[in-house]
N, CA, C and O atoms as a printed pandas DataFrame, in Angstrom:
     atom_number atom_name residue_name chain_id  residue_number  x_coord  y_coord  z_coord
0              1         N          MET        A               1   41.025   57.638   94.005
1              2        CA          MET        A               1   41.950   57.697   92.709
2              3         C          MET        A               1   42.533   56.395   92.872
3              4         O          MET        A               1   43.636   56.455   93.415
4              5         N          THR        A               2   42.153   55.256   92.581
5              6        CA          THR        A               2   43.317   53.668   92.461
6              7         C          THR        A               2   44.718   53.758   92.219
7              8         O          THR        A               2   45.222   54.706   91.616
8              9         N          PHE        A               3   45.507   52.567   92.784
9             10        CA          PHE        A               3   46.503   52.326   92.185
10            11         C          PHE        A               3   46.780   52.592   90.411
11            12         O          PHE        A               3   47.697   53.168   89.825
12            13         N          LYS        A               4   46.078   52.192   90.125
13            14        CA          LYS        A               4   45.686   51.928   88.368
14            15         C          LYS        A               4   46.199   52.922   87.921
15            16         O          LYS        A               4   47.191   53.141   87.226
16            17         N          GLU        A               5   44.863   53.965   88.723
17            18        CA          GLU        A               5   44.506   55.167   87.797
18            19         C          GLU        A               5   45.750   56.324   88.254
19            20         O          GLU        A               5   46.004   57.302   87.550
20            21         N          PHE        A               6   46.373   56.059   89.390
21            22        CA          PHE        A               6   47.614   56.669   89.704
22            23         C          PHE        A               6   49.046   56.300   89.173
23            24         O          PHE        A               6   50.130   56.876   89.267
24            25         N          ARG        A               7   48.690   55.241   88.639
25            26        CA          ARG        A               7   49.701   54.673   87.637
26            27         C          ARG        A               7   49.801   55.122   86.440
27            28         O          ARG        A               7   50.980   55.274   86.120
28            29         N          GLN        A               8   48.982   55.429   85.556
29            30        CA          GLN        A               8   48.259   55.819   84.028
30            31         C          GLN        A               8   48.645   57.229   84.596
31            32         O          GLN        A               8   49.371   57.548   83.654
32            33         N          ASN        A               9   48.711   58.556   85.630
33            34        CA          ASN        A               9   48.745   59.541   85.449
34            35         C          ASN        A               9   50.080   60.166   84.561
35            36         O          ASN        A               9   51.200   59.772   84.888
36            37         N          LYS        A              10   49.981   60.855   83.769
37            38        CA          LYS        A              10   51.292   61.028   83.274
38            39         C          LYS        A              10   52.699   61.591   83.876
39            40         O          LYS        A              10   53.873   61.321   83.622
40            41         N          VAL        A              11   52.102   62.449   84.743
41            42        CA          VAL        A              11   53.686   62.906   85.655
42            43         C          VAL        A              11   54.047   61.720   86.342
43            44         O          VAL        A              11   55.245   61.471   86.482
44            45         N          VAL        A              12   52.900   60.700   86.938
45            46        CA          VAL        A              12   54.054   59.655   87.406
46            47         C          VAL        A              12   54.434   58.708   86.593
47            48         O          VAL        A              12   55.120   57.870   87.178
48            49         N          ARG        A              13   54.245   58.467   85.323
49            50        CA          ARG        A              13   54.704   57.683   84.702
50            51         C          ARG        A              13   56.207   58.026   84.013
51            52         O          ARG        A              13   57.102   57.291   83.596
52            53         N          PHE        A              14   56.049   59.571   84.096
53            54        CA          PHE        A              14   57.226   60.215   83.290
54            55         C          PHE        A              14   57.929   59.928   84.404
55            56         O          PHE        A              14   58.690   58.974   84.240
56            57         N          LEU        A              15   57.952   60.539   85.762
57            58        CA          LEU        A              15   59.230   60.215   86.846
58            59         C          LEU        A              15   59.129   58.842   86.803
59            60         O          LEU        A              15   60.255   58.616   86.359
60            61         N          SER        A              16   58.648   57.805   86.925
61            62        CA          SER        A              16   58.695   56.453   87.191
62            63         C          SER        A              16   59.701   55.830   86.364
63            64         O          SER        A              16   60.281   54.806   86.723
64            65         N          ASN        A              17   59.963   56.503   85.102
65            66        CA          ASN        A              17   60.899   56.028   84.107
66            67         C          ASN        A              17   62.407   55.931   84.912
67            68         O          ASN        A              17   62.914   56.814   85.603
68            69         N          ARG        A              18   62.897   54.733   84.640
69            70        CA          ARG        A              18   64.253   54.287   85.139
70            71         C          ARG        A              18   65.642   55.841   84.800
71            72         O          ARG        A              18   66.437   56.215   85.662
72            73         N          TYR        A              19   65.550   56.404   83.461
73            74        CA          TYR        A              19   66.261   56.978   83.198
74            75         C          TYR        A              19   66.113   58.483   83.746
75            76         O          TYR        A              19   67.082   59.238   83.836
76            77         N          ILE        A              20   65.004   58.787   84.047
77            78        CA          ILE        A              20   64.565   60.229   84.510
78            79         C          ILE        A              20   64.832   60.209   86.234
79            80         O          ILE        A              20   65.202   61.204   86.857
80            81         N          LEU        A              21   64.548   58.793   86.885
81            82        CA          LEU        A              21   65.429   58.549   88.323
82            83         C          LEU        A              21   66.695   59.137   88.576
83            84         O          LEU        A              21   67.107   59.961   89.392
84            85         N          ILE        A              22   67.175   58.512   87.689
85            86        CA          ILE        A              22   68.941   58.089   87.626
86            87         C          ILE        A              22   69.134   59.809   87.269
87            88         O          ILE        A              22   69.656   60.394   88.218
88            89         N          LEU        A              23   68.889   60.486   86.377
89            90        CA          LEU        A              23   69.115   61.518   86.143
90            91         C          LEU        A              23   68.621   62.633   87.469
91            92         O          LEU        A              23   69.539   63.138   88.114
92            93         N          LEU        A              24   67.638   62.876   87.723
93            94        CA          LEU        A              24   67.580   63.402   89.136
94            95         C          LEU        A              24   68.208   62.822   90.136
95            96         O          LEU        A              24   69.016   63.659   90.540
96            97         N          LEU        A              25   68.292   61.891   90.746
97            98        CA          LEU        A              25   69.444   61.596   91.848
98            99         C          LEU        A              25   70.413   62.113   91.384
99           100         O          LEU        A              25   71.080   62.810   92.148
100          101         N          PHE        A              26   71.020   61.909   89.421
101          102        CA          PHE        A              26   72.591   62.589   89.767
102          103         C          PHE        A              26   72.343   63.876   89.998
103          104         O          PHE        A              26   72.887   64.254   91.036
104          105         N          LEU        A              27   71.565   64.933   89.284
105          106        CA          LEU        A              27   71.263   66.051   89.321
106          107         C          LEU        A              27   71.374   66.650   91.081
107          108         O          LEU        A              27   71.899   67.747   91.273
108          109         N          VAL        A              28   70.818   65.799   92.320
109          110        CA          VAL        A              28   70.556   66.190   93.635
110          111         C          VAL        A              28   72.047   65.925   93.856
111          112         O          VAL        A              28   72.859   66.801   94.151
112          113         N          TRP        A              29   72.356   64.479   93.663
113          114        CA          TRP        A              29   73.850   64.392   93.947
114          115         C          TRP        A              29   75.136   65.558   93.790
115          116         O          TRP        A              29   76.104   65.815   94.507
116          117         N          MET        A              30   74.619   66.137   92.442
117          118        CA          MET        A              30   76.052   67.193   91.764
118          119         C          MET        A              30   75.405   68.486   92.910
119          120         O          MET        A              30   76.257   68.897   93.698
120          121         N          LEU        A              31   74.654   68.825   92.976
121          122        CA          LEU        A              31   74.241   69.684   93.384
122          123         C          LEU        A              31   74.707   70.097   94.932
123          124         O          LEU        A              31   75.090   71.170   95.398
124          125         N          PHE        A              32   74.464   68.489   95.656
125          126        CA          PHE        A              32   74.505   69.114   97.319
126          127         C          PHE        A              32   75.599   68.426   97.503
127          128         O          PHE        A              32   76.624   68.925   97.968
128          129         N          PHE        A              33   75.462   67.018   97.097
129          130        CA          PHE        A              33   76.978   66.221   97.900
130          131         C          PHE        A              33   77.973   65.836   97.233
131          132         O          PHE        A              33   78.679   64.985   97.773
132          133         N          ASP        A              34   78.361   66.326   95.851
133          134        CA          ASP        A              34   79.429   66.242   95.550
134          135         C          ASP        A              34   80.538   67.120   95.829
135          136         O          ASP        A              34   80.192   68.214   96.276
136          137         N          GLU        A              35   81.750   66.943   95.691
137          138        CA          GLU        A              35   82.788   68.013   96.257
138          139         C          GLU        A              35   82.934   69.315   95.947
139          140         O          GLU        A              35   83.399   70.295   96.530
140          141         N          ASN        A              36   82.192   69.011   94.391
141          142        CA          ASN        A              36   81.735   70.200   93.106
142          143         C          ASN        A              36   80.836   70.845   92.987
143          144         O          ASN        A              36   80.564   71.678   92.123
144          145         N          SER        A              37   80.057   70.360   94.239
145          146        CA          SER        A              37   78.502   70.478   94.125
146          147         C          SER        A              37   78.334   72.688   94.212
147          148         O          SER        A              37   79.169   73.517   94.574
148          149         N          TYR        A              38   77.287   72.819   93.838
149          150        CA          TYR        A              38   76.683   74.129   93.613
150          151         C          TYR        A              38   77.220   74.850   95.192
151          152         O          TYR        A              38   77.850   75.907   95.223
152          153         N          LEU        A              39   76.875   74.141   96.324
153          154        CA          LEU        A              39   76.866   75.049   97.267
154          155         C          LEU        A              39   78.308   75.695   97.417
155          156         O          LEU        A              39   78.599   76.850   97.725
156          157         N          ASN        A              40   79.059   74.709   97.137
157          158        CA          ASN        A              40   80.841   74.863   97.485
158          159         C          ASN        A              40   81.235   75.856   96.619
159          160         O          ASN        A              40   81.999   76.762   96.952
160          161         N          HIS        A              41   80.596   75.693   95.169
161          162        CA          HIS        A              41   81.115   76.967   94.393
162          163         C          HIS        A              41   80.128   78.035   94.722
163          164         O          HIS        A              41   80.009   78.694   93.689
164          165         N          ARG        A              42   79.327   78.553   95.695
165          166        CA          ARG        A              42   78.575   79.796   95.891
166          167         C          ARG        A              42   79.560   80.346   97.106
167          168         O          ARG        A              42   79.949   81.498   97.299
168          169         N          GLU        A              43   79.876   78.965   97.967
169          170        CA          GLU        A              43   81.005   80.030   99.170
170          171         C          GLU        A              43   82.039   80.139   98.296
171          172         O          GLU        A              43   82.281   81.333   98.120
172          173         N          LEU        A              44   82.901   79.294   97.544
173          174        CA          LEU        A              44   84.167   79.736   97.223
174          175         C          LEU        A              44   83.932   81.306   96.450
175          176         O          LEU        A              44   84.531   82.348   96.718
176          177         N          ASN        A              45   82.966   81.109   95.517
177          178        CA          ASN        A              45   83.233   82.761   94.906
178          179         C          ASN        A              45   82.315   83.897   96.116
179          180         O          ASN        A              45   82.198   85.096   95.862
180          181         N          ARG        A              46   81.974   83.525   96.873
181          182        CA          ARG        A              46   81.919   84.790   97.638
182          183         C          ARG        A              46   83.093   85.412   98.569
183          184         O          ARG        A              46   83.351   86.544   98.978
184          185         N          GLU        A              47   83.762   83.956   98.725
185          186        CA          GLU        A              47   85.245   84.366   99.346
186          187         C          GLU        A              47   86.019   84.724   98.112
187          188         O          GLU        A              47   86.876   85.607   98.118
188          189         N          ARG        A              48   85.769   84.176   97.288
189          190        CA          ARG        A              48   86.712   84.937   96.322
190          191         C          ARG        A              48   86.420   86.596   96.395
191          192         O          ARG        A              48   87.332   87.379   96.663
192          193         N          SER        A              49   85.412   86.919   96.199
193          194        CA          SER        A              49   85.050   88.456   96.113
194          195         C          SER        A              49   85.504   89.264   97.473
195          196         O          SER        A              49   85.749   90.469   97.531
196          197         N          LYS        A              50   85.552   88.429   98.427
197          198        CA          LYS        A              50   85.786   89.302   99.691
198          199         C          LYS        A              50   87.379   89.471   99.554
199          200         O          LYS        A              50   87.900   90.563   99.781
200          201         N          ILE        A              51   88.130   88.350   99.174
201          202        CA          ILE        A              51   89.577   88.389   98.704
202          203         C          ILE        A              51   89.907   89.663   97.679
203          204         O          ILE        A              51   90.854   90.426   97.868
204          205         N          LYS        A              52   88.929   89.775   96.512
205          206        CA          LYS        A              52   89.365   90.642   95.654
206          207         C          LYS        A              52   89.327   92.140   96.472
207          208         O          LYS        A              52   90.258   92.940   96.381
208          209         N          ASN        A              53   87.858   92.439   97.446
209          210        CA          ASN        A              53   87.562   93.630   97.698
210          211         C          ASN        A              53   89.044   93.880   98.700
211          212         O          ASN        A              53   89.718   94.909   98.674
212          213         N          THR        A              54   89.318   92.686   99.539
213          214        CA          THR        A              54   90.778   93.384  100.135
214          215         C          THR        A              54   91.860   93.869   99.589
215          216         O          THR        A              54   92.463   94.836  100.055
216          217         N          ILE        A              55   92.354   92.958   98.086
217          218        CA          ILE        A              55   93.093   92.969   97.522
218          219         C          ILE        A              55   93.238   94.747   96.872
219          220         O          ILE        A              55   94.305   95.326   96.666
220          221         N          GLU        A              56   91.904   95.296   96.663
221          222        CA          GLU        A              56   91.456   96.678   96.132
222          223         C          GLU        A              56   91.914   97.302   97.427
223          224         O          GLU        A              56   92.879   98.065   97.383
224          225         N          PHE        A              57   91.348   97.065   98.516
225          226        CA          PHE        A              57   91.344   98.001   99.342
226          227         C          PHE        A              57   93.040   98.610   99.690
227          228         O          PHE        A              57   93.459   99.767   99.682
228          229         N          TYR        A              58   93.809   97.211  100.002
229          230        CA          TYR        A              58   95.337   97.196  100.253
230          231         C          TYR        A              58   95.431   97.782   99.146
231          232         O          TYR        A              58   94.864   98.853   99.363
232          233         N          ASP        A              59   95.893   97.790   97.742
233          234        CA          ASP        A              59   96.223   98.524   96.656
234          235         C          ASP        A              59   96.012   99.855   96.312
235          236         O          ASP        A              59   96.807  100.504   95.632
236          237         N          GLU        A              60   94.693  100.394   96.877
237          238        CA          GLU        A              60   94.114  101.943   97.695
238          239         C          GLU        A              60   95.298  102.168   98.011
239          240         O          GLU        A              60   96.132  102.557   97.194
240          241         N          GLY        A              61   95.538  101.960   99.224
241          242        CA          GLY        A              61   96.609  102.206  100.265
242          243         C          GLY        A              61   97.828  101.975  100.181
243          244         O          GLY        A              61   98.727  102.450  100.874
244          245         N          SER        A              62   97.894  101.280   99.376
245          246        CA          SER        A              62   99.748  101.257   98.442
246          247         C          SER        A              62   99.955  102.533   97.866
247          248         O          SER        A              62  100.945  103.254   97.982
248          249         N          GLU        A              63   98.883  102.737   97.216
249          250        CA          GLU        A              63   99.209  103.857   96.827
250          251         C          GLU        A              63   99.371  105.052   97.014
251          252         O          GLU        A              63  100.132  105.842   96.455
252          253         N          ASN        A              64   98.068  105.299   98.446
253          254        CA          ASN        A              64   98.323  106.750   99.089
254          255         C          ASN        A              64   99.558  106.597   99.619
255          256         O          ASN        A              64  100.221  107.633   99.635
256          257         N          ASP        A              65  100.257  105.283  100.216
257          258        CA          ASP        A              65  101.674  105.277  100.927
258          259         C          ASP        A              65  102.654  106.071   99.942
259          260         O          ASP        A              65  103.197  107.133  100.244
260          261         N          LYS        A              66  102.849  105.211   98.360
261          262        CA          LYS        A              66  103.604  105.582   97.534
262          263         C          LYS        A              66  103.876  107.354   97.094
263          264         O          LYS        A              66  104.863  108.073   96.946
264          265         N          LYS        A              67  102.630  107.490   97.015
265          266        CA          LYS        A              67  102.353  109.833   97.002
266          267         C          LYS        A              67  102.488  109.634   98.335
267          268         O          LYS        A              67  103.186  110.643   98.436
268          269         N          LEU        A              68  102.435  109.166   99.631
269          270        CA          LEU        A              68  103.190  109.966  100.778
270          271         C          LEU        A              68  104.664  110.017  100.837
271          272         O          LEU        A              68  105.302  110.957  101.310
272          273         N          ILE        A              69  105.188  108.887  100.297
273          274        CA          ILE        A              69  106.675  108.491  100.929
274          275         C          ILE        A              69  107.000  109.640   99.710
275          276         O          ILE        A              69  107.781  110.489  100.140
276          277         N          LYS        A              70  106.629  109.856   98.415
277          278        CA          LYS        A              70  107.096  110.484   97.229
278          279         C          LYS        A              70  106.938  112.029   98.179
279          280         O          LYS        A              70  107.947  112.581   98.617
280          281         N          ASN        A              71  105.952  112.430   98.339
281          282        CA          ASN        A              71  105.963  113.845   99.237
282          283         C          ASN        A              71  106.987  114.093  100.053
283          284         O          ASN        A              71  107.606  115.145   99.887
284          285         N          LEU        A              72  107.369  113.195  101.081
285          286        CA          LEU        A              72  107.757  113.175  102.232
286          287         C          LEU        A              72  109.468  113.352  101.832
287          288         O          LEU        A              72  110.281  113.514  102.742
288          289         N          GLN        A              73  109.974  113.293  100.145
289          290        CA          GLN        A              73  111.307  113.791  100.144
290          291         C          GLN        A              73  111.722  114.928  100.059
291          292         O          GLN        A              73  112.913  115.240  100.064
292          293         N          ASP        A              74  110.808  115.657   99.973
293          294        CA          ASP        A              74  111.171  117.355  100.341
294          295         C          ASP        A              74  111.134  117.791  101.799
295          296         O          ASP        A              74  110.135  117.496  102.455
296          297         N          PRO        A              75  111.954  118.347  102.266
297          298        CA          PRO        A              75  112.568  118.492  103.744
298          299         C          PRO        A              75  111.476  118.997  104.448
299          300         O          PRO        A              75  111.170  118.420  105.492
300          301         N          ASP        A              76  110.685  120.176  103.998
301          302        CA          ASP        A              76  110.060  121.107  104.460
302          303         C          ASP        A              76  108.378  120.087  104.816
303          304         O          ASP        A              76  107.792  119.840  105.870
304          305         N          SER        A              77  108.104  119.757  103.471
305          306        CA          SER        A              77  106.804  118.632  103.783
306          307         C          SER        A              77  107.059  117.293  105.073
307          308         O          SER        A              77  106.137  116.756  105.687
308          309         N          LEU        A              78  108.358  117.018  105.220
309          310        CA          LEU        A              78  108.653  115.780  106.108
310          311         C          LEU        A              78  108.477  116.846  107.227
311          312         O          LEU        A              78  107.436  116.472  107.767
312          313         N          GLU        A              79  108.824  117.767  107.772
313          314        CA          GLU        A              79  108.749  118.417  108.783
314          315         C          GLU        A              79  107.259  118.715  109.208
315          316         O          GLU        A              79  106.742  118.510  110.307
316          317         N          LYS        A              80  106.626  119.317  107.926
317          318        CA          LYS        A              80  105.311  119.177  108.623
318          319         C          LYS        A              80  104.291  118.148  108.984
319          320         O          LYS        A              80  103.264  118.362  109.628
320          321         N          PHE        A              81  104.627  117.196  108.577
321          322        CA          PHE        A              81  104.438  115.621  108.383
322          323         C          PHE        A              81  104.642  115.446  109.911
323          324         O          PHE        A              81  103.738  115.272  110.728
324          325         N          ALA        A              82  105.589  115.499  110.095
325          326        CA          ALA        A              82  106.148  115.253  111.691
326          327         C          ALA        A              82  105.620  115.816  112.507
327          328         O          ALA        A              82  105.331  115.127  113.486
328          329         N          ARG        A              83  105.230  117.277  112.554
329          330        CA          ARG        A              83  104.595  118.241  113.162
330          331         C          ARG        A              83  103.208  118.290  113.511
331          332         O          ARG        A              83  102.861  118.718  114.611
332          333         N          GLU        A              84  102.209  117.795  112.471
333          334        CA          GLU        A              84  100.944  117.065  111.933
334          335         C          GLU        A              84  100.582  115.380  113.075
335          336         O          GLU        A              84   99.718  115.095  113.905
336          337         N          GLU        A              85  101.678  114.716  112.541
337          338        CA          GLU        A              85  101.076  113.468  112.826
338          339         C          GLU        A              85  101.840  113.366  114.139
339          340         O          GLU        A              85  101.094  113.192  115.102
340          341         N          TYR        A              86  102.870  113.418  114.363
341          342        CA          TYR        A              86  103.913  113.263  115.785
342          343         C          TYR        A              86  103.663  114.113  116.563
343          344         O          TYR        A              86  103.995  113.915  117.731
344          345         N          LYS        A              87  103.237  114.905  116.335
345          346        CA          LYS        A              87  103.410  116.574  117.326
346          347         C          LYS        A              87  104.752  116.804  117.472
347          348         O          LYS        A              87  104.889  117.550  118.442
348          349         N          MET        A              88  105.856  116.516  116.961
349          350        CA          MET        A              88  107.306  116.674  117.381
350          351         C          MET        A              88  107.208  118.601  117.258
351          352         O          MET        A              88  106.296  119.404  117.058
352          353         N          LYS        A              89  108.742  118.695  117.515
353          354        CA          LYS        A              89  108.881  120.528  117.894
354          355         C          LYS        A              89  110.042  120.144  117.589
355          356         O          LYS        A              89  110.530  119.016  117.511
356          357         N          ARG        A              90  110.724  121.815  117.312
357          358        CA          ARG        A              90  111.799  121.964  117.838
358          359         C          ARG        A              90  112.332  122.723  119.321
359          360         O          ARG        A              90  111.535  123.170  120.146
360          361         N          LYS        A              91  113.684  122.767  119.465
361          362        CA          LYS        A              91  113.903  122.629  120.773
362          363         C          LYS        A              91  113.424  123.955  121.726
363          364         O          LYS        A              91  113.075  123.892  122.905
364          365         N          ASP        A              92  113.494  124.993  121.005
365          366        CA          ASP        A              92  112.842  126.275  121.506
366          367         C          ASP        A              92  111.599  126.279  121.025
367          368         O          ASP        A              92  111.246  127.424  120.740
368          369         N          GLU        A              93  110.822  125.496  120.828
369          370        CA          GLU        A              93  109.259  125.678  120.831
370          371         C          GLU        A              93  108.533  125.547  121.988
371          372         O          GLU        A              93  109.119  125.293  123.040
372          373         N          ASP        A              94  107.037  125.718  121.937
373          374        CA          ASP        A              94  106.271  125.070  123.179
374          375         C          ASP        A              94  105.228  124.940  121.982
375          376         O          ASP        A              94  105.124  125.792  121.100
376          377         N          ILE        A              95  104.406  123.680  122.058
377          378        CA          ILE        A              95  103.104  123.583  121.242
378          379         C          ILE        A              95  102.150  123.388  122.174
379          380         O          ILE        A              95  102.307  122.647  123.145
380          381         N          PHE        A              96  101.302  123.920  121.975
381          382        CA          PHE        A              96   99.423  123.880  122.565
382          383         C          PHE        A              96   98.463  123.149  121.720
383          384         O          PHE        A              96   98.223  123.806  120.707
384          385         N          ILE        A              97   97.999  122.336  121.751
385          386        CA          ILE        A              97   97.430  121.555  120.856
386          387         C          ILE        A              97   96.312  121.661  121.441
387          388         O          ILE        A              97   96.238  121.458  122.653
388          389         N          ILE        A              98   95.100  122.038  120.612
389          390        CA          ILE        A              98   93.935  122.472  120.634
390          391         C          ILE        A              98   92.674  121.275  120.404
391          392         O          ILE        A              98   92.790  120.745  119.299
392          393         N          ASP        A              99   91.903  120.927  120.938
393          394        CA          ASP        A              99   91.219  119.605  120.455
394          395         C          ASP        A              99   89.620  119.903  120.305
395          396         O          ASP        A              99   88.675  119.534  121.001
396          397         N          PHE        A             100   89.700  120.972  118.751
397          398        CA          PHE        A             100   88.150  121.105  118.406
398          399         C          PHE        A             100   87.140  120.519  118.456
399          400         O          PHE        A             100   86.036  121.053  118.346
400          401         N          ASP        A             101   87.387  119.066  118.666
401          402        CA          ASP        A             101   86.086  118.059  118.596
402          403         C          ASP        A             101   85.527  118.114  120.167
403          404         O          ASP        A             101   84.312  118.073  120.360
404          405         N          SER        A             102   86.237  118.185  121.013
405          406        CA          SER        A             102   85.908  118.371  122.699
406          407         C          SER        A             102   85.513  119.740  123.143
407          408         O          SER        A             102   84.760  119.921  124.100
408          409         N          ILE        A             103   86.022  120.678  122.446
409          410        CA          ILE        A             103   85.222  122.118  122.471
410          411         C          ILE        A             103   83.959  122.105  122.238
411          412         O          ILE        A             103   83.197  122.639  123.044
412          413         N          LYS        A             104   83.337  121.296  120.719
413          414        CA          LYS        A             104   82.103  121.489  120.463
414          415         C          LYS        A             104   81.170  120.134  121.277
415          416         O          LYS        A             104   79.999  120.002  120.921
416          417         N          GLU        A             105   81.410  119.723  121.735
417          418        CA          GLU        A             105   80.490  118.842  122.810
418          419         C          GLU        A             105   80.493  119.501  123.907
419          420         O          GLU        A             105   79.767  118.950  124.734
420          421         N          LYS        A             106   81.088  120.633  124.368
421          422        CA          LYS        A             106   80.884  121.095  126.136
422          423         C          LYS        A             106   79.950  122.058  125.722
423          424         O          LYS        A             106   79.395  122.776  126.554
């Protein structure tokens, strides 16, 4: 194929049009090099979804804590919570903690 035949090709003629070249350069610039490029937007969208997931996680934890606080207003449930979570006891009691997980492993 000679240079003249190459220049007569429809694709080459279309791509060598100055407006098409400018449009292609503009698209490449906007997709990859601009401050608001597609790559930046994709990274920002990923970060936004991570932040949304974190917010949902902490909202659920906050709801659980609010329920726990409301439940701990009752003195009996407060005592139960202190015994179970912090291994607290009364003065005249002895507490024996049995770890069932370590028993099953043996």
